[in-house]
mmCIF file of C-alpha atoms in Angstrom:
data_model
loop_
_atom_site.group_PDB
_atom_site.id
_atom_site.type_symbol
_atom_site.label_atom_id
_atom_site.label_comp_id
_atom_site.label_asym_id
_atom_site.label_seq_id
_atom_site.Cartn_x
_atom_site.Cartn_y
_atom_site.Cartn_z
ATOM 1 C CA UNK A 1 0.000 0.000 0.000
ATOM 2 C CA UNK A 2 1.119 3.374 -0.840
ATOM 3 C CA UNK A 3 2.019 6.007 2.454
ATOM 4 C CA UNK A 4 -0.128 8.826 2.116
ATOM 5 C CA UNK A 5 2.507 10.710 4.312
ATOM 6 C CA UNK A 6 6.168 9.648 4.554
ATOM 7 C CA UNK A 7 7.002 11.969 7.657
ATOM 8 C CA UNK A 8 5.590 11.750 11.342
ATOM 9 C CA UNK A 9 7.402 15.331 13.401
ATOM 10 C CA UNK A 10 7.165 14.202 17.166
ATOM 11 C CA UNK A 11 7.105 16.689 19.984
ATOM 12 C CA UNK A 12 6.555 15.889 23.386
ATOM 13 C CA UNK A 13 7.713 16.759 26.686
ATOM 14 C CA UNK A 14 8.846 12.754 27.507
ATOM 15 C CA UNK A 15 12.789 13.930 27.876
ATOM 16 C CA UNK A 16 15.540 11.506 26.883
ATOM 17 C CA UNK A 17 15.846 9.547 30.472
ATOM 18 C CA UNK A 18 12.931 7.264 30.499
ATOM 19 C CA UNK A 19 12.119 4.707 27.533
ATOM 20 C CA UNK A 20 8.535 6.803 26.171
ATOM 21 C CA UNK A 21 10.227 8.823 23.244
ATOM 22 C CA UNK A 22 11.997 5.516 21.920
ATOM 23 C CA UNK A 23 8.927 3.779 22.363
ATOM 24 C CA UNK A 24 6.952 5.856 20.315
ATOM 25 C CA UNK A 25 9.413 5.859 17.745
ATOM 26 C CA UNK A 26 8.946 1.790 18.045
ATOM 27 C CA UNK A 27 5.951 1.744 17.640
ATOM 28 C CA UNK A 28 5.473 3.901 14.568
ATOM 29 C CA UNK A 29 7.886 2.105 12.744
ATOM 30 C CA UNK A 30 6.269 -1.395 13.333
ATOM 31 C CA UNK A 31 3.427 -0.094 11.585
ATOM 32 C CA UNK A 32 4.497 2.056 9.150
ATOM 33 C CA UNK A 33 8.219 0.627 8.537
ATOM 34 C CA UNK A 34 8.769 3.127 5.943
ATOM 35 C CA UNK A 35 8.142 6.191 7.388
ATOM 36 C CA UNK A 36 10.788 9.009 9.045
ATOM 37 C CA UNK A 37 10.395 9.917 12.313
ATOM 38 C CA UNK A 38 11.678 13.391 13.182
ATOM 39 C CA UNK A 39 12.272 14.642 16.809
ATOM 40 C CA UNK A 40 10.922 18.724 17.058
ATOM 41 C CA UNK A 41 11.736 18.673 21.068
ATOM 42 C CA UNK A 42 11.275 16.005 23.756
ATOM 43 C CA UNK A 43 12.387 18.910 26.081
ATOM 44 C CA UNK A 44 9.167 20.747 26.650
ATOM 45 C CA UNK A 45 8.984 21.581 30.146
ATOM 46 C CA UNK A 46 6.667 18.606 32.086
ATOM 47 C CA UNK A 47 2.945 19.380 31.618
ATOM 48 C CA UNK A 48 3.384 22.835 29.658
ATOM 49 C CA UNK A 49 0.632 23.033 27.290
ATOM 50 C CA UNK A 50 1.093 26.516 26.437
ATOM 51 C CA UNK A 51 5.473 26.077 26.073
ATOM 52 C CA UNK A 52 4.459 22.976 23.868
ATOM 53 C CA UNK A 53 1.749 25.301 21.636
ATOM 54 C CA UNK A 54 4.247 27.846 21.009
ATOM 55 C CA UNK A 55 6.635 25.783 19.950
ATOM 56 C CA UNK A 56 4.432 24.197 17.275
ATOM 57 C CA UNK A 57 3.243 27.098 16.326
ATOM 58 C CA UNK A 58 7.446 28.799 15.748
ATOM 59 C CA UNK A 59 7.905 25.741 14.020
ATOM 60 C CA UNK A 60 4.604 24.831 12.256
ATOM 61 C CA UNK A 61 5.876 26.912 8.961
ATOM 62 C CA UNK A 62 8.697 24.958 8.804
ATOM 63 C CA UNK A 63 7.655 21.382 8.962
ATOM 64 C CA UNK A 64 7.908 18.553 6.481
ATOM 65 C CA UNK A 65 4.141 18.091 5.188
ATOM 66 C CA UNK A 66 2.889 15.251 6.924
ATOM 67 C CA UNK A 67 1.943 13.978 10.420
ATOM 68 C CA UNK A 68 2.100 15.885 13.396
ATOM 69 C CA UNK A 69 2.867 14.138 16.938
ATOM 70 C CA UNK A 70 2.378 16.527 20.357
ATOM 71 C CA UNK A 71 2.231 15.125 22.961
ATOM 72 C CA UNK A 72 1.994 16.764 26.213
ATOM 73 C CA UNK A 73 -0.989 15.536 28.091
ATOM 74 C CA UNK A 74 -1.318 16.391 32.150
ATOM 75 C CA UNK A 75 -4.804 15.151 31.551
ATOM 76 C CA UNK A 76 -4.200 11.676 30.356
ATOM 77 C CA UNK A 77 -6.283 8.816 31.500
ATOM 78 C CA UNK A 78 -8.970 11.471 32.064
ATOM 79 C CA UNK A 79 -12.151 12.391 29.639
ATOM 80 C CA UNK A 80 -10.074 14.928 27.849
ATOM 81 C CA UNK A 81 -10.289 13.847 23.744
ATOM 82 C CA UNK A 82 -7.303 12.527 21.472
ATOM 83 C CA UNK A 83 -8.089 14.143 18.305
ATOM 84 C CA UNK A 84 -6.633 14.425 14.487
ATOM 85 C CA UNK A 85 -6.792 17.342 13.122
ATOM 86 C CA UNK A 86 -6.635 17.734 9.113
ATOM 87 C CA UNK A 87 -4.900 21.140 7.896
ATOM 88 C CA UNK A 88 -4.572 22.123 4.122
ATOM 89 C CA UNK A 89 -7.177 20.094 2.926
ATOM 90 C CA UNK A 90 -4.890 17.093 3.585
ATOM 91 C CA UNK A 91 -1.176 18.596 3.387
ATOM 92 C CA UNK A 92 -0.849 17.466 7.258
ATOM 93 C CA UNK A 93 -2.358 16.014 10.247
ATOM 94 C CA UNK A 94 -2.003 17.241 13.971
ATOM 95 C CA UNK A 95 -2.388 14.492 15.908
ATOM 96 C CA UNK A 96 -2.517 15.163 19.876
ATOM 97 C CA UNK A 97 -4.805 15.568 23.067
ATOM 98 C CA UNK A 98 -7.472 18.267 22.741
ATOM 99 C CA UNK A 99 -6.380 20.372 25.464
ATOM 100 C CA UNK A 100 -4.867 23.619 23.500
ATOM 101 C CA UNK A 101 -1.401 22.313 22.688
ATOM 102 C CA UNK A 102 -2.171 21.861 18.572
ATOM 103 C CA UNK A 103 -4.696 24.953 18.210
ATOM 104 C CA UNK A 104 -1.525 27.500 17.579
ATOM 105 C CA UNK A 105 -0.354 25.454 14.696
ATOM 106 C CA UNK A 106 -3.809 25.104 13.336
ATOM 107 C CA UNK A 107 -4.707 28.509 13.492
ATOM 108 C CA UNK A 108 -1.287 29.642 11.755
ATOM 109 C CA UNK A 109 -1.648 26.688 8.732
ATOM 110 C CA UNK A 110 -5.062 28.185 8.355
ATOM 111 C CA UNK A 111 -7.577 26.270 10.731
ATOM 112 C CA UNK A 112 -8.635 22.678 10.436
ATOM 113 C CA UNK A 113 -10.585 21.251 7.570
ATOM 114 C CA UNK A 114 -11.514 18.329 9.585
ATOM 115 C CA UNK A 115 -10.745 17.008 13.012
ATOM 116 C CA UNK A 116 -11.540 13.007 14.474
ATOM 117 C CA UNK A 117 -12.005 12.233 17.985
ATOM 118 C CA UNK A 118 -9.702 8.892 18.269
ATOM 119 C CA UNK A 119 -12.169 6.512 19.645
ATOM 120 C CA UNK A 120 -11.594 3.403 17.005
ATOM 121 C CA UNK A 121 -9.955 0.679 18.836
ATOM 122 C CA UNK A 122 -9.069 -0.952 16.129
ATOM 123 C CA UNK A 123 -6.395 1.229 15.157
ATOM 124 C CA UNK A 124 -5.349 1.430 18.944
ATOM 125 C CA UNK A 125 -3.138 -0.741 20.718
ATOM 126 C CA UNK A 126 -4.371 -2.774 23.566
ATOM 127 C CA UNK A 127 -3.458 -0.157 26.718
ATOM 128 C CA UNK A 128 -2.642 -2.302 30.285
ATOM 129 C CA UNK A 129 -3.487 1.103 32.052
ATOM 130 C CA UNK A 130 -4.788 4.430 30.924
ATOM 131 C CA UNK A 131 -1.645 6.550 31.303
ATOM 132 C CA UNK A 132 0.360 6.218 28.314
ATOM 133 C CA UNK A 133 -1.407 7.133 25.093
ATOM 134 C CA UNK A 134 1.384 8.739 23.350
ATOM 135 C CA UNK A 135 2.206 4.797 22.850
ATOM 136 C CA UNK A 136 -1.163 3.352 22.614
ATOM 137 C CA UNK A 137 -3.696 5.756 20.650
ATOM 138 C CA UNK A 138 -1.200 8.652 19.336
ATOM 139 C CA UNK A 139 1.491 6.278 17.843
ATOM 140 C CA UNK A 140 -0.376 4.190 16.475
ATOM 141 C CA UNK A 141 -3.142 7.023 15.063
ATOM 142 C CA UNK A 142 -0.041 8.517 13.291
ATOM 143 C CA UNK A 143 1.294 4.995 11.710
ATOM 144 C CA UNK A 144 -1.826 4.331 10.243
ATOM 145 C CA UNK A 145 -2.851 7.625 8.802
ATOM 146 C CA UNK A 146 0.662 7.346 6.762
ATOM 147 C CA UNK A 147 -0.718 3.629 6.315
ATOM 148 C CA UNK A 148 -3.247 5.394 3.974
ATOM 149 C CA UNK A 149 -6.275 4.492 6.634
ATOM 150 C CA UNK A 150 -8.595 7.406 5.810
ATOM 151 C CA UNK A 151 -8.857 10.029 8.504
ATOM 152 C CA UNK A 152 -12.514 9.572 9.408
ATOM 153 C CA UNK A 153 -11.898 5.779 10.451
ATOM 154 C CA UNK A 154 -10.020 7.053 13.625
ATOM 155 C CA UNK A 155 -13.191 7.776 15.096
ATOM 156 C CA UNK A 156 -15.977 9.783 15.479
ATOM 157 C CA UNK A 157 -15.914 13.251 13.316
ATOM 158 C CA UNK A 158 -15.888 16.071 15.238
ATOM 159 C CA UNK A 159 -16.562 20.094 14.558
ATOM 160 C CA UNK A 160 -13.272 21.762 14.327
ATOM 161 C CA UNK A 161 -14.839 24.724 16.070
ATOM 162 C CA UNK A 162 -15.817 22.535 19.117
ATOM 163 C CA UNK A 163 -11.839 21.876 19.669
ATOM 164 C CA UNK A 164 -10.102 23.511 22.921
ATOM 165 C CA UNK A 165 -8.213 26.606 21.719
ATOM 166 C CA UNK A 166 -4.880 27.578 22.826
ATOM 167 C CA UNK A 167 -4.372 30.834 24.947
ATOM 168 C CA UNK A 168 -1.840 33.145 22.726
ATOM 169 C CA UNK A 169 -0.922 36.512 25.171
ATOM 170 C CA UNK A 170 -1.206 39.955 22.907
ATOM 171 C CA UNK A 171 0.175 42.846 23.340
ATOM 172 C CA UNK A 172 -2.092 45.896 24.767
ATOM 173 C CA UNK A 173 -1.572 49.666 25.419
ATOM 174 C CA UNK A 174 -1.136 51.199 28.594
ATOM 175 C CA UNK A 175 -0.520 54.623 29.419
ATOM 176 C CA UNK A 176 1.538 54.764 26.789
ATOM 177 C CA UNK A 177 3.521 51.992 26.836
ATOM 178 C CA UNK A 178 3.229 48.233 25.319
ATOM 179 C CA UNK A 179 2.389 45.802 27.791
ATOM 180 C CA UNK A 180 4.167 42.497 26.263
ATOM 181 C CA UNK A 181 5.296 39.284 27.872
ATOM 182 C CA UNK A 182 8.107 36.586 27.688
ATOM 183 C CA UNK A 183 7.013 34.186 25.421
ATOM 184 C CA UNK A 184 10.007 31.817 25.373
ATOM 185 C CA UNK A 185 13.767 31.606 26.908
ATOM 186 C CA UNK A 186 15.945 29.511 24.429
ATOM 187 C CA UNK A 187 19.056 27.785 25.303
ATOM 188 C CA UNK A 188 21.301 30.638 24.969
ATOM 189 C CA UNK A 189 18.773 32.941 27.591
ATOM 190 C CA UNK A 190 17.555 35.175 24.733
ATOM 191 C CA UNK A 191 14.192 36.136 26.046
ATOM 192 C CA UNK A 192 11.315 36.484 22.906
ATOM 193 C CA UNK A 193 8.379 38.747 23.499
ATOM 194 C CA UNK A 194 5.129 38.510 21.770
ATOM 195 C CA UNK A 195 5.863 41.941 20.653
ATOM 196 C CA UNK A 196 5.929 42.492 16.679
ATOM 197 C CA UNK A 197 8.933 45.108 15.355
ATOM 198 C CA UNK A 198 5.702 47.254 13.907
ATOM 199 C CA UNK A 199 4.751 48.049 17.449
ATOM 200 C CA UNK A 200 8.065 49.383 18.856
ATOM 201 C CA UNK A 201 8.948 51.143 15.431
ATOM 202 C CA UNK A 202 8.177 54.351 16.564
ATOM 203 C CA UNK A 203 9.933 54.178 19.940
ATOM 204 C CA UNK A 204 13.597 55.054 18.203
ATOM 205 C CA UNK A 205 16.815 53.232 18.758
ATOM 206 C CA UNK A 206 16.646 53.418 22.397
ATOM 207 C CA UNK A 207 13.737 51.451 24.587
ATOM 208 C CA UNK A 208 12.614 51.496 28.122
ATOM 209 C CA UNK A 209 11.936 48.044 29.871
ATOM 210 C CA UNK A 210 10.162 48.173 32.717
ATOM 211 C CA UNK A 211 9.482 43.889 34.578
ATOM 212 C CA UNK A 212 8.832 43.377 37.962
ATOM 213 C CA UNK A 213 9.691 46.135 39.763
ATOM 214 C CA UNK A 214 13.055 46.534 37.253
ATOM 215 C CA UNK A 215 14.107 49.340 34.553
ATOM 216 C CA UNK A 216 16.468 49.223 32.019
ATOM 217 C CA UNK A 217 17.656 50.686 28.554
ATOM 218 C CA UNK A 218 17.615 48.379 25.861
ATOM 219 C CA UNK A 219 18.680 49.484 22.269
ATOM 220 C CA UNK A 220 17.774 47.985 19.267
ATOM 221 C CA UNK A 221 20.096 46.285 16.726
ATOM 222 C CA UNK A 222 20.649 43.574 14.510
ATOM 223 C CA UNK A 223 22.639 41.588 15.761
ATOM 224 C CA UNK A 224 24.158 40.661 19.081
ATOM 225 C CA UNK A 225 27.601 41.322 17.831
ATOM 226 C CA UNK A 226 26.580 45.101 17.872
ATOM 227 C CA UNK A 227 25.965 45.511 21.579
ATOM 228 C CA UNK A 228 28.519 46.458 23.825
ATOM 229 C CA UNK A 229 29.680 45.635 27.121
ATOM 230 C CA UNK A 230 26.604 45.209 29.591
ATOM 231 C CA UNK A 231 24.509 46.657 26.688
ATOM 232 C CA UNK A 232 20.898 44.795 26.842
ATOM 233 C CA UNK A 233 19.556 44.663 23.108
ATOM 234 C CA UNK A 234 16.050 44.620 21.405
ATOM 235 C CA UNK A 235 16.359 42.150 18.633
ATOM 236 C CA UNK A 236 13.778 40.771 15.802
ATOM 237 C CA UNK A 237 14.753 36.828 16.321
ATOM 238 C CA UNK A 238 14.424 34.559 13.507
ATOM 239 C CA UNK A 239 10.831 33.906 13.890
ATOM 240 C CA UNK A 240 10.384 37.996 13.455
ATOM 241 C CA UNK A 241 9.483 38.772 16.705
ATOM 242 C CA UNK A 242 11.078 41.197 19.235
ATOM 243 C CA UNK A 243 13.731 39.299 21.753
ATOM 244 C CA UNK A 244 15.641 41.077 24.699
ATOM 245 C CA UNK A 245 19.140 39.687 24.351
ATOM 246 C CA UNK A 246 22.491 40.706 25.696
ATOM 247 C CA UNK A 247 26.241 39.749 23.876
ATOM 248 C CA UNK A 248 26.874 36.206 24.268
ATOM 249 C CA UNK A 249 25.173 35.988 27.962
ATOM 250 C CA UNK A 250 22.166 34.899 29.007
ATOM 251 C CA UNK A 251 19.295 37.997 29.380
ATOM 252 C CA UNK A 252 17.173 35.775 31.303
ATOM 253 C CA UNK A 253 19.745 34.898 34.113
ATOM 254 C CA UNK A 254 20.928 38.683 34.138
ATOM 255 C CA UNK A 255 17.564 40.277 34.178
ATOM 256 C CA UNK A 256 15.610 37.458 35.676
ATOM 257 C CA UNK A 257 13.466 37.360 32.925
ATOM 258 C CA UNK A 258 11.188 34.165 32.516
ATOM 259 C CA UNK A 259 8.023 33.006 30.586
ATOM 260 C CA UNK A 260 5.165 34.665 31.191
ATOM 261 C CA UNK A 261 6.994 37.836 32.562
ATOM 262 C CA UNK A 262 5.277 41.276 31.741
ATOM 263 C CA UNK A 263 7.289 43.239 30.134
ATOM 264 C CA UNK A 264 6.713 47.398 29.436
ATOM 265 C CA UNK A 265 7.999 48.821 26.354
ATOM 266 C CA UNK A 266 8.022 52.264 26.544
ATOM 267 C CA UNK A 267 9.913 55.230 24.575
ATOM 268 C CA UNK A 268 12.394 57.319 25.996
ATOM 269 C CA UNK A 269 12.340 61.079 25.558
ATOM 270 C CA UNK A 270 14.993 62.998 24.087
ATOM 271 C CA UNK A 271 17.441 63.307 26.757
ATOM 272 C CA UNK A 272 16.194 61.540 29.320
ATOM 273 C CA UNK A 273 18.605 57.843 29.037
ATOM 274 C CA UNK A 274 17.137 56.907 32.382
ATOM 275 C CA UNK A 275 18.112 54.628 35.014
ATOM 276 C CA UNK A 276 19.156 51.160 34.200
ATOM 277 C CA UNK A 277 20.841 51.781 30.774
ATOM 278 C CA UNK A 278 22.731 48.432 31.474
ATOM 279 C CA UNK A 279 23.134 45.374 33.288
ATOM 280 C CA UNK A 280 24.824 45.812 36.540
ATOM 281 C CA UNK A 281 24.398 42.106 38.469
ATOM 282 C CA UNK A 282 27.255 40.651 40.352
ATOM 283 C CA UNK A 283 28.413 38.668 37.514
ATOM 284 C CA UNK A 284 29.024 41.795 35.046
ATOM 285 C CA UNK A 285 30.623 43.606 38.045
ATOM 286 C CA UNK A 286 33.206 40.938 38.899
ATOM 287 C CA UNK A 287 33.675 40.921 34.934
ATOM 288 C CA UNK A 288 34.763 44.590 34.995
ATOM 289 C CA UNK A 289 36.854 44.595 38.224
ATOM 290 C CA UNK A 290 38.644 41.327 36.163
ATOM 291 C CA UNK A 291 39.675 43.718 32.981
ATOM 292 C CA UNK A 292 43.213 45.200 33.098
#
């Protein structure tokens, strides 16, 4: 039988120390031998449905047509629906829990053009407890679908509009400023915003932050190569949206920045630098004292 999709992307927050992520992988290949498995993240933090959204939704763009595998589920074993969801008329299938984590993605390849609750058991794998369904309804839900088994035959159909949305933060004005968050720390502690380049256009080179009780200059540039010395930047990242960085160091550990964090953008007047032009922790002070 022909594959009617050749590529199953697999995101979950299982980690590498316990067995789930290479049985998954198992799983899909002894039903669908001929199809490539590729590994988005297994590093989602435990149980974040809205870390495990947005990184879908950075990547969705991106990804080989195909199958889609998320899989972070606090509510497994619970009445909480496995669904497929059909984008592009067919160019790919999400394929997760209905509790938010695949309704980014949707959304940005256009919304669903059908969805399936997985209730079939036939295309299921017999499950000696309820916990595990990335093995026992997901995996197997993916193999078949690139099996050629037609989406409906997963279960019952369900109305796209009936799935559980995901909860995207937007920006807002306040006083004159624009009331942003942290989005997402990557591995190097640049901190993204969900702030667009449009909205801080007008504010000049120079930007006030204002988080948690802190305030600080940031100035915008290109690249990180451009800052200087304690210098916090305003970046567009390379999924175009506005990132608080410093020089190869880690914003977040300097500025204490994490998801979720409100941030205030606000623009300085001529003149008027402000306090906090800089990052002044321990770490950038011992840094100085150490230069001849």
């Amino acid at each position: 039988m022909s594959l009617r999709y050749d590529t199953v992307t697999f995101l979950s927050d299982y980690g590498r120390v316990d067995e789930f992520v290479g049985v998954v992988h198992s799983v899909i290949r002894s039903l669908a031998p001929k199809v490539t498995v590729i590994d988005l993240t297994h590093d989602v933090p435990p149980y974040d449905v809205r870390a495990a959204g947005l990184t879908l939704a950075r990547s969705a763009q991106y990804l080989c047509p195909g199958v889609v595998l998320a899989i972070v589920d606090p509510g497994v074993g619970t009445d909480r629906r496995g669904v497929a969801v059909e984008v592009g008329e067919g160019t790919s299938v999400l394929i997760g829990p209905d509790n938010g984590v695949l309704a980014p993605a949707v959304a940005l390849c256009g919304g669903a053009s059908r969805a399936v609750a997985l209730t079939n058991p036939d295309f299921q794998l017999p499950a000696p407890g309820p916990t595990f369904a990335g093995r026992d309804v997901f995996a197997p839900a993916a193999a078949h679908l690139c099996n050629g088994v037609p989406l409906e035959e997963l279960g019952e159909v369900v109305d796209p509009a009936s799935l559980l949305p995901g909860v995207l933060p937007v920006t807002h004005e306040d006083g004159g400023a624009l009331v942003g968050e942290v989005l997402w720390i990557d591995r190097y502690g640049n901190a993204q915003l969900n702030v667009d380049p449009a909205e801080i256009e007008p504010y000049g080179e120079r930007v006030r932050l204002r988080f948690e009780g802190e305030q600080r200059t940031a100035r915008r540039v290109r690249t990180f190569a451009e800052l200087g010395a304690g210098e916090i930047g305003l970046v567009v990242d390379s999924y175009g949206l506005v990132a608080v960085v410093v020089d190869r160091r880690s914003a977040a550990l300097e500025l204490g920045l994490r998801p979720s964090t409100e941030v205030r953008l606000e623009p300085i007047p001529d003149g008027d630098e402000g306090e906090g032009s800089g990052i002044t922790t321990a770490v950038h002070l011992a840094r100085k004292e150490a230069r001849p």
